[in-house]
Structure formats: structure tokens, C-alpha cells
């Protein structure tokens, strides 16, 4: 079992829908990152969380440390949101590396 | 360009050849990371530098792999005697020590160097 599991692996939705991507992890962490990867490989860091909730534009990230779970929400989704969304955790042990989930491929159709 | 720069963007080589990738991090970032990503998978940690010191190295990094950051600025990742299983995207990222502890979100990735071993 991977230390970081994301669901769903693939998600297709219509423009305007509310999107939720989930991330569960099995190790103690000091922080959790949500990343966005577009075709061609470029990765953009969206959020880093250690507790609670963060919001940036139409993106909202939440984390529940006790339940070892985080969610990334996209409101009013748009085709330009189509990308792979990756959850990565910074374990308390080996705190300088990130452990990544497999990613969720999101496709927003017009 | 003030982002993380990686070169070359794509390298095609024959099995058994040596390849070297270069990463130029954001100039004020003292931490530098190398990750490897294969198709359909999330990135996997390879190694990490703080300034010129290589502080952590994954068991994924066999003795054919070596990484250096000689002056604490750019880094190179060399793969000797390449194998087809080395085909992957090699990603470099950098961050600042102070921003890591302040909680600021400044982990910055390069666009990656894609290796194809024939």
C-alpha cells in the first residue's frame, strides 16, 4: 500500500461543476502539499498545509491531521483547470523529502 | 527567467551511455531536490542538497547515479551506463530554508528533463 493514496485517479466533469480530489496518507507528517502538473511536466505548487484550510481564488485545500486526510476543492471549474493534481506529504521522519501520491487526472469539458 | 531551469529538456540516448542533467535553482534558494517521475506515477524522491551538502539520498539512487552541487548553486545529476529502466522525467525543485520554516509555499519545480533510453 502506498503511503499516499489519492482518489479518484481520473475525474471528468463539465465546466462549472464543483470538484473534490481526496488524499489519504498513512505516516505522520509535518506538512502536505497540493501540486498541479500540466502536460509536458511542469509542476506548480498550489498549497502547503499543516492544519486547517487554505483558499486561493477558486481553489480550497483542507486537511484533517487526526484522520490523515486532505481534500482539494475547485469551485466553478473551467477547462483550463484540466491537469494532474498531486498530493505530496512531508513525513516527520525524513522531513526533507516529499512522498507523492500517484496524482488525479482532471479533465473539465466545456 | 527567475524560475528553476533544467537542461536539457529531452535527452535520447542508447543503453550504456552516460547522461548528465543540469538544474539551476532560484538563486536565493539553498535547498535543492531531485525527483524521478515515470509515466502515470507521482514523482519519487532521489536526493536533496542543502547548499553544497548532499544530506539525503534515496535507495532508488543506485551507484550508477551521482548528484553534485559543487558551489551550492547549480546541480548536476549524472547517470552512468544507462539502462532502459532509467527512462523517466527527472525533476528538480528548490526551496528556501527560512521559507520552509515560516510555512510559506515556495517549493518551486523545474519543467523537468525527460530521458529516453533506447
mmCIF file of C-alpha atoms in Angstrom:
data_model
loop_
_atom_site.group_PDB
_atom_site.id
_atom_site.type_symbol
_atom_site.label_atom_id
_atom_site.label_comp_id
_atom_site.label_asym_id
_atom_site.label_seq_id
_atom_site.Cartn_x
_atom_site.Cartn_y
_atom_site.Cartn_z
ATOM 1 C CA UNK A 1 0.000 0.000 0.000
ATOM 2 C CA UNK A 2 1.366 3.439 -0.947
ATOM 3 C CA UNK A 3 1.983 5.889 1.854
ATOM 4 C CA UNK A 4 -0.083 8.473 -0.048
ATOM 5 C CA UNK A 5 -3.278 7.497 -1.812
ATOM 6 C CA UNK A 6 -5.347 9.796 -3.990
ATOM 7 C CA UNK A 7 -8.880 9.375 -5.246
ATOM 8 C CA UNK A 8 -10.205 9.379 -7.796
ATOM 9 C CA UNK A 9 -7.374 8.562 -10.199
ATOM 10 C CA UNK A 10 -9.283 10.097 -13.087
ATOM 11 C CA UNK A 11 -12.093 12.630 -12.991
ATOM 12 C CA UNK A 12 -14.038 14.121 -15.883
ATOM 13 C CA UNK A 13 -16.560 16.878 -15.246
ATOM 14 C CA UNK A 14 -18.430 19.623 -17.027
ATOM 15 C CA UNK A 15 -17.425 23.253 -16.833
ATOM 16 C CA UNK A 16 -18.848 24.900 -13.733
ATOM 17 C CA UNK A 17 -19.000 21.784 -11.576
ATOM 18 C CA UNK A 18 -17.619 21.668 -8.053
ATOM 19 C CA UNK A 19 -14.604 19.344 -7.945
ATOM 20 C CA UNK A 20 -13.222 17.411 -4.983
ATOM 21 C CA UNK A 21 -9.989 15.432 -5.007
ATOM 22 C CA UNK A 22 -9.068 13.406 -1.939
ATOM 23 C CA UNK A 23 -5.747 12.436 -0.421
ATOM 24 C CA UNK A 24 -5.156 9.976 2.411
ATOM 25 C CA UNK A 25 -1.796 9.221 3.944
ATOM 26 C CA UNK A 26 -0.513 6.707 6.449
ATOM 27 C CA UNK A 27 2.513 8.389 8.046
ATOM 28 C CA UNK A 28 2.954 11.239 10.479
ATOM 29 C CA UNK A 29 3.583 14.414 8.567
ATOM 30 C CA UNK A 30 4.819 17.924 9.164
ATOM 31 C CA UNK A 31 3.162 19.336 6.031
ATOM 32 C CA UNK A 32 1.113 18.405 2.990
ATOM 33 C CA UNK A 33 1.434 19.922 -0.482
ATOM 34 C CA UNK A 34 -1.042 20.099 -3.329
ATOM 35 C CA UNK A 35 0.629 20.411 -6.710
ATOM 36 C CA UNK A 36 -0.636 20.902 -10.249
ATOM 37 C CA UNK A 37 1.114 19.283 -13.208
ATOM 38 C CA UNK A 38 0.323 20.202 -16.776
ATOM 39 C CA UNK A 39 1.179 18.119 -19.875
ATOM 40 C CA UNK A 40 4.892 18.463 -20.577
ATOM 41 C CA UNK A 41 5.823 18.010 -16.936
ATOM 42 C CA UNK A 42 5.773 21.470 -15.365
ATOM 43 C CA UNK A 43 4.721 21.298 -11.718
ATOM 44 C CA UNK A 44 3.250 24.239 -9.851
ATOM 45 C CA UNK A 45 2.911 24.251 -6.094
ATOM 46 C CA UNK A 46 -0.649 25.230 -5.141
ATOM 47 C CA UNK A 47 -0.769 24.913 -1.361
ATOM 48 C CA UNK A 48 1.270 23.818 1.603
ATOM 49 C CA UNK A 49 -0.822 22.904 4.655
ATOM 50 C CA UNK A 50 -0.065 21.744 8.143
ATOM 51 C CA UNK A 51 -3.552 22.319 9.581
ATOM 52 C CA UNK A 52 -6.974 23.716 8.790
ATOM 53 C CA UNK A 53 -7.871 25.239 5.481
ATOM 54 C CA UNK A 54 -6.377 27.495 2.815
ATOM 55 C CA UNK A 55 -8.073 29.285 -0.068
ATOM 56 C CA UNK A 56 -6.619 30.802 -3.191
ATOM 57 C CA UNK A 57 -9.053 32.043 -5.795
ATOM 58 C CA UNK A 58 -11.306 29.139 -6.785
ATOM 59 C CA UNK A 59 -9.107 26.586 -5.034
ATOM 60 C CA UNK A 60 -9.644 25.429 -1.459
ATOM 61 C CA UNK A 61 -7.484 22.915 0.395
ATOM 62 C CA UNK A 62 -8.356 21.351 3.726
ATOM 63 C CA UNK A 63 -6.520 18.947 5.982
ATOM 64 C CA UNK A 64 -7.585 16.817 8.943
ATOM 65 C CA UNK A 65 -4.432 15.741 10.742
ATOM 66 C CA UNK A 66 -6.230 13.306 13.072
ATOM 67 C CA UNK A 67 -7.860 11.496 10.158
ATOM 68 C CA UNK A 68 -4.737 11.773 7.950
ATOM 69 C CA UNK A 69 -6.830 13.165 5.111
ATOM 70 C CA UNK A 70 -6.789 16.204 2.860
ATOM 71 C CA UNK A 71 -9.081 17.447 0.129
ATOM 72 C CA UNK A 72 -8.587 19.837 -2.755
ATOM 73 C CA UNK A 73 -11.722 21.574 -3.986
ATOM 74 C CA UNK A 74 -12.177 23.577 -7.169
ATOM 75 C CA UNK A 75 -15.237 25.793 -7.407
ATOM 76 C CA UNK A 76 -16.739 26.878 -10.751
ATOM 77 C CA UNK A 77 -14.373 24.573 -12.648
ATOM 78 C CA UNK A 78 -13.037 25.658 -16.037
ATOM 79 C CA UNK A 79 -11.349 23.755 -18.873
ATOM 80 C CA UNK A 80 -8.058 25.467 -18.007
ATOM 81 C CA UNK A 81 -8.181 23.611 -14.667
ATOM 82 C CA UNK A 82 -7.561 20.390 -16.612
ATOM 83 C CA UNK A 83 -4.316 18.959 -15.278
ATOM 84 C CA UNK A 84 -2.947 16.295 -12.972
ATOM 85 C CA UNK A 85 -3.310 17.217 -9.312
ATOM 86 C CA UNK A 86 -0.773 15.650 -6.992
ATOM 87 C CA UNK A 87 -0.821 15.359 -3.225
ATOM 88 C CA UNK A 88 2.579 15.148 -1.522
ATOM 89 C CA UNK A 89 3.394 14.818 2.162
ATOM 90 C CA UNK A 90 6.469 15.761 4.120
ATOM 91 C CA UNK A 91 6.972 12.903 6.637
ATOM 92 C CA UNK A 92 8.123 13.739 10.134
ATOM 93 C CA UNK A 93 10.802 11.061 9.599
ATOM 94 C CA UNK A 94 12.975 12.080 6.676
ATOM 95 C CA UNK A 95 11.490 15.534 6.780
ATOM 96 C CA UNK A 96 13.374 16.959 3.814
ATOM 97 C CA UNK A 97 11.790 14.786 1.156
ATOM 98 C CA UNK A 98 8.276 14.703 -0.186
ATOM 99 C CA UNK A 99 6.343 11.489 -0.700
ATOM 100 C CA UNK A 100 3.965 11.844 -3.609
ATOM 101 C CA UNK A 101 0.621 10.330 -4.463
ATOM 102 C CA UNK A 102 0.015 8.992 -7.950
ATOM 103 C CA UNK A 103 -1.952 12.026 -8.984
ATOM 104 C CA UNK A 104 -5.527 12.652 -10.111
ATOM 105 C CA UNK A 105 -6.054 13.439 -13.778
ATOM 106 C CA UNK A 106 -8.784 16.069 -14.032
ATOM 107 C CA UNK A 107 -10.483 16.881 -17.330
ATOM 108 C CA UNK A 108 -13.022 19.690 -17.473
ATOM 109 C CA UNK A 109 -15.126 19.698 -20.606
ATOM 110 C CA UNK A 110 -16.637 22.934 -21.948
ATOM 111 C CA UNK B 1 13.701 33.984 -16.030
ATOM 112 C CA UNK B 2 13.703 33.632 -12.267
ATOM 113 C CA UNK B 3 12.333 30.080 -12.027
ATOM 114 C CA UNK B 4 14.066 26.716 -11.784
ATOM 115 C CA UNK B 5 15.794 25.878 -15.061
ATOM 116 C CA UNK B 6 16.597 22.354 -16.215
ATOM 117 C CA UNK B 7 18.676 21.284 -19.192
ATOM 118 C CA UNK B 8 18.398 19.512 -21.484
ATOM 119 C CA UNK B 9 14.616 19.253 -21.651
ATOM 120 C CA UNK B 10 14.782 15.968 -23.515
ATOM 121 C CA UNK B 11 17.632 13.511 -23.943
ATOM 122 C CA UNK B 12 17.532 10.382 -26.085
ATOM 123 C CA UNK B 13 20.425 8.015 -25.599
ATOM 124 C CA UNK B 14 21.447 4.459 -26.269
ATOM 125 C CA UNK B 15 21.679 1.934 -23.475
ATOM 126 C CA UNK B 16 25.089 2.000 -21.836
ATOM 127 C CA UNK B 17 25.794 5.672 -22.497
ATOM 128 C CA UNK B 18 26.281 8.259 -19.758
ATOM 129 C CA UNK B 19 23.971 11.260 -19.450
ATOM 130 C CA UNK B 20 24.124 14.394 -17.336
ATOM 131 C CA UNK B 21 21.284 16.741 -16.410
ATOM 132 C CA UNK B 22 21.714 20.215 -15.013
ATOM 133 C CA UNK B 23 19.454 22.159 -12.667
ATOM 134 C CA UNK B 24 19.760 25.870 -11.959
ATOM 135 C CA UNK B 25 17.596 26.666 -8.918
ATOM 136 C CA UNK B 26 16.172 30.005 -7.868
ATOM 137 C CA UNK B 27 19.238 31.928 -6.793
ATOM 138 C CA UNK B 28 18.207 32.607 -3.183
ATOM 139 C CA UNK B 29 17.063 29.019 -2.569
ATOM 140 C CA UNK B 30 19.572 26.980 -0.601
ATOM 141 C CA UNK B 31 17.696 23.674 -0.784
ATOM 142 C CA UNK B 32 17.656 21.619 -3.979
ATOM 143 C CA UNK B 33 15.850 18.355 -4.653
ATOM 144 C CA UNK B 34 15.949 15.789 -7.444
ATOM 145 C CA UNK B 35 12.904 13.611 -8.159
ATOM 146 C CA UNK B 36 12.166 10.994 -10.811
ATOM 147 C CA UNK B 37 8.759 10.515 -12.373
ATOM 148 C CA UNK B 38 7.687 7.644 -14.602
ATOM 149 C CA UNK B 39 4.574 7.679 -16.759
ATOM 150 C CA UNK B 40 1.361 7.693 -14.766
ATOM 151 C CA UNK B 41 3.118 7.864 -11.411
ATOM 152 C CA UNK B 42 3.825 10.588 -8.942
ATOM 153 C CA UNK B 43 7.408 11.796 -8.538
ATOM 154 C CA UNK B 44 9.790 9.775 -6.362
ATOM 155 C CA UNK B 45 12.458 11.374 -4.209
ATOM 156 C CA UNK B 46 16.054 10.818 -5.311
ATOM 157 C CA UNK B 47 18.258 13.196 -3.357
ATOM 158 C CA UNK B 48 18.404 16.506 -1.511
ATOM 159 C CA UNK B 49 21.057 19.202 -1.038
ATOM 160 C CA UNK B 50 21.281 21.992 1.472
ATOM 161 C CA UNK B 51 23.789 24.391 -0.026
ATOM 162 C CA UNK B 52 26.596 22.153 -1.348
ATOM 163 C CA UNK B 53 25.995 19.312 1.092
ATOM 164 C CA UNK B 54 24.091 16.240 -0.088
ATOM 165 C CA UNK B 55 22.102 15.473 3.060
ATOM 166 C CA UNK B 56 19.783 12.717 1.951
ATOM 167 C CA UNK B 57 19.878 10.094 -0.775
ATOM 168 C CA UNK B 58 17.170 7.601 -1.679
ATOM 169 C CA UNK B 59 17.856 3.905 -2.045
ATOM 170 C CA UNK B 60 16.448 4.397 -5.554
ATOM 171 C CA UNK B 61 19.718 6.144 -6.362
ATOM 172 C CA UNK B 62 21.929 3.236 -7.386
ATOM 173 C CA UNK B 63 25.693 3.532 -7.702
ATOM 174 C CA UNK B 64 25.213 4.455 -11.378
ATOM 175 C CA UNK B 65 23.618 7.724 -10.254
ATOM 176 C CA UNK B 66 25.574 10.618 -8.830
ATOM 177 C CA UNK B 67 24.470 14.125 -7.987
ATOM 178 C CA UNK B 68 26.586 17.123 -7.164
ATOM 179 C CA UNK B 69 26.080 20.715 -6.193
ATOM 180 C CA UNK B 70 29.690 21.898 -6.040
ATOM 181 C CA UNK B 71 29.232 25.570 -5.199
ATOM 182 C CA UNK B 72 25.797 25.392 -3.633
ATOM 183 C CA UNK B 73 24.203 26.869 -6.727
ATOM 184 C CA UNK B 74 23.500 24.684 -9.793
ATOM 185 C CA UNK B 75 23.351 20.910 -9.507
ATOM 186 C CA UNK B 76 24.101 18.062 -11.884
ATOM 187 C CA UNK B 77 22.625 14.582 -11.947
ATOM 188 C CA UNK B 78 24.726 12.044 -13.847
ATOM 189 C CA UNK B 79 23.566 8.574 -14.829
ATOM 190 C CA UNK B 80 26.296 6.192 -15.935
ATOM 191 C CA UNK B 81 25.774 3.120 -18.115
ATOM 192 C CA UNK B 82 22.122 3.986 -18.704
ATOM 193 C CA UNK B 83 19.510 1.227 -18.742
ATOM 194 C CA UNK B 84 16.065 1.264 -20.326
ATOM 195 C CA UNK B 85 14.548 1.355 -16.851
ATOM 196 C CA UNK B 86 16.162 4.760 -16.325
ATOM 197 C CA UNK B 87 13.750 6.279 -18.870
ATOM 198 C CA UNK B 88 11.759 8.837 -16.900
ATOM 199 C CA UNK B 89 11.256 12.524 -16.270
ATOM 200 C CA UNK B 90 13.895 13.886 -13.895
ATOM 201 C CA UNK B 91 12.533 16.801 -11.914
ATOM 202 C CA UNK B 92 14.475 19.373 -9.933
ATOM 203 C CA UNK B 93 12.932 21.572 -7.249
ATOM 204 C CA UNK B 94 14.291 24.230 -4.950
ATOM 205 C CA UNK B 95 13.179 25.917 -1.768
ATOM 206 C CA UNK B 96 14.393 28.276 0.884
ATOM 207 C CA UNK B 97 15.232 27.066 4.400
ATOM 208 C CA UNK B 98 13.679 30.109 6.029
ATOM 209 C CA UNK B 99 10.512 29.880 3.953
ATOM 210 C CA UNK B 100 10.153 26.207 4.788
ATOM 211 C CA UNK B 101 10.029 27.006 8.486
ATOM 212 C CA UNK B 102 7.787 30.014 8.103
ATOM 213 C CA UNK B 103 5.274 27.865 6.251
ATOM 214 C CA UNK B 104 5.483 29.914 3.095
ATOM 215 C CA UNK B 105 4.707 27.959 -0.041
ATOM 216 C CA UNK B 106 7.870 28.357 -2.088
ATOM 217 C CA UNK B 107 8.714 24.875 -3.328
ATOM 218 C CA UNK B 108 9.419 25.548 -6.994
ATOM 219 C CA UNK B 109 9.816 22.851 -9.606
ATOM 220 C CA UNK B 110 11.616 22.985 -12.916
ATOM 221 C CA UNK B 111 9.974 21.763 -16.107
ATOM 222 C CA UNK B 112 11.928 18.523 -15.951
ATOM 223 C CA UNK B 113 14.393 16.672 -18.142
ATOM 224 C CA UNK B 114 12.901 13.727 -19.980
ATOM 225 C CA UNK B 115 15.272 10.806 -20.526
ATOM 226 C CA UNK B 116 14.599 8.149 -23.155
ATOM 227 C CA UNK B 117 16.971 5.206 -23.199
ATOM 228 C CA UNK B 118 16.752 3.117 -26.370
#
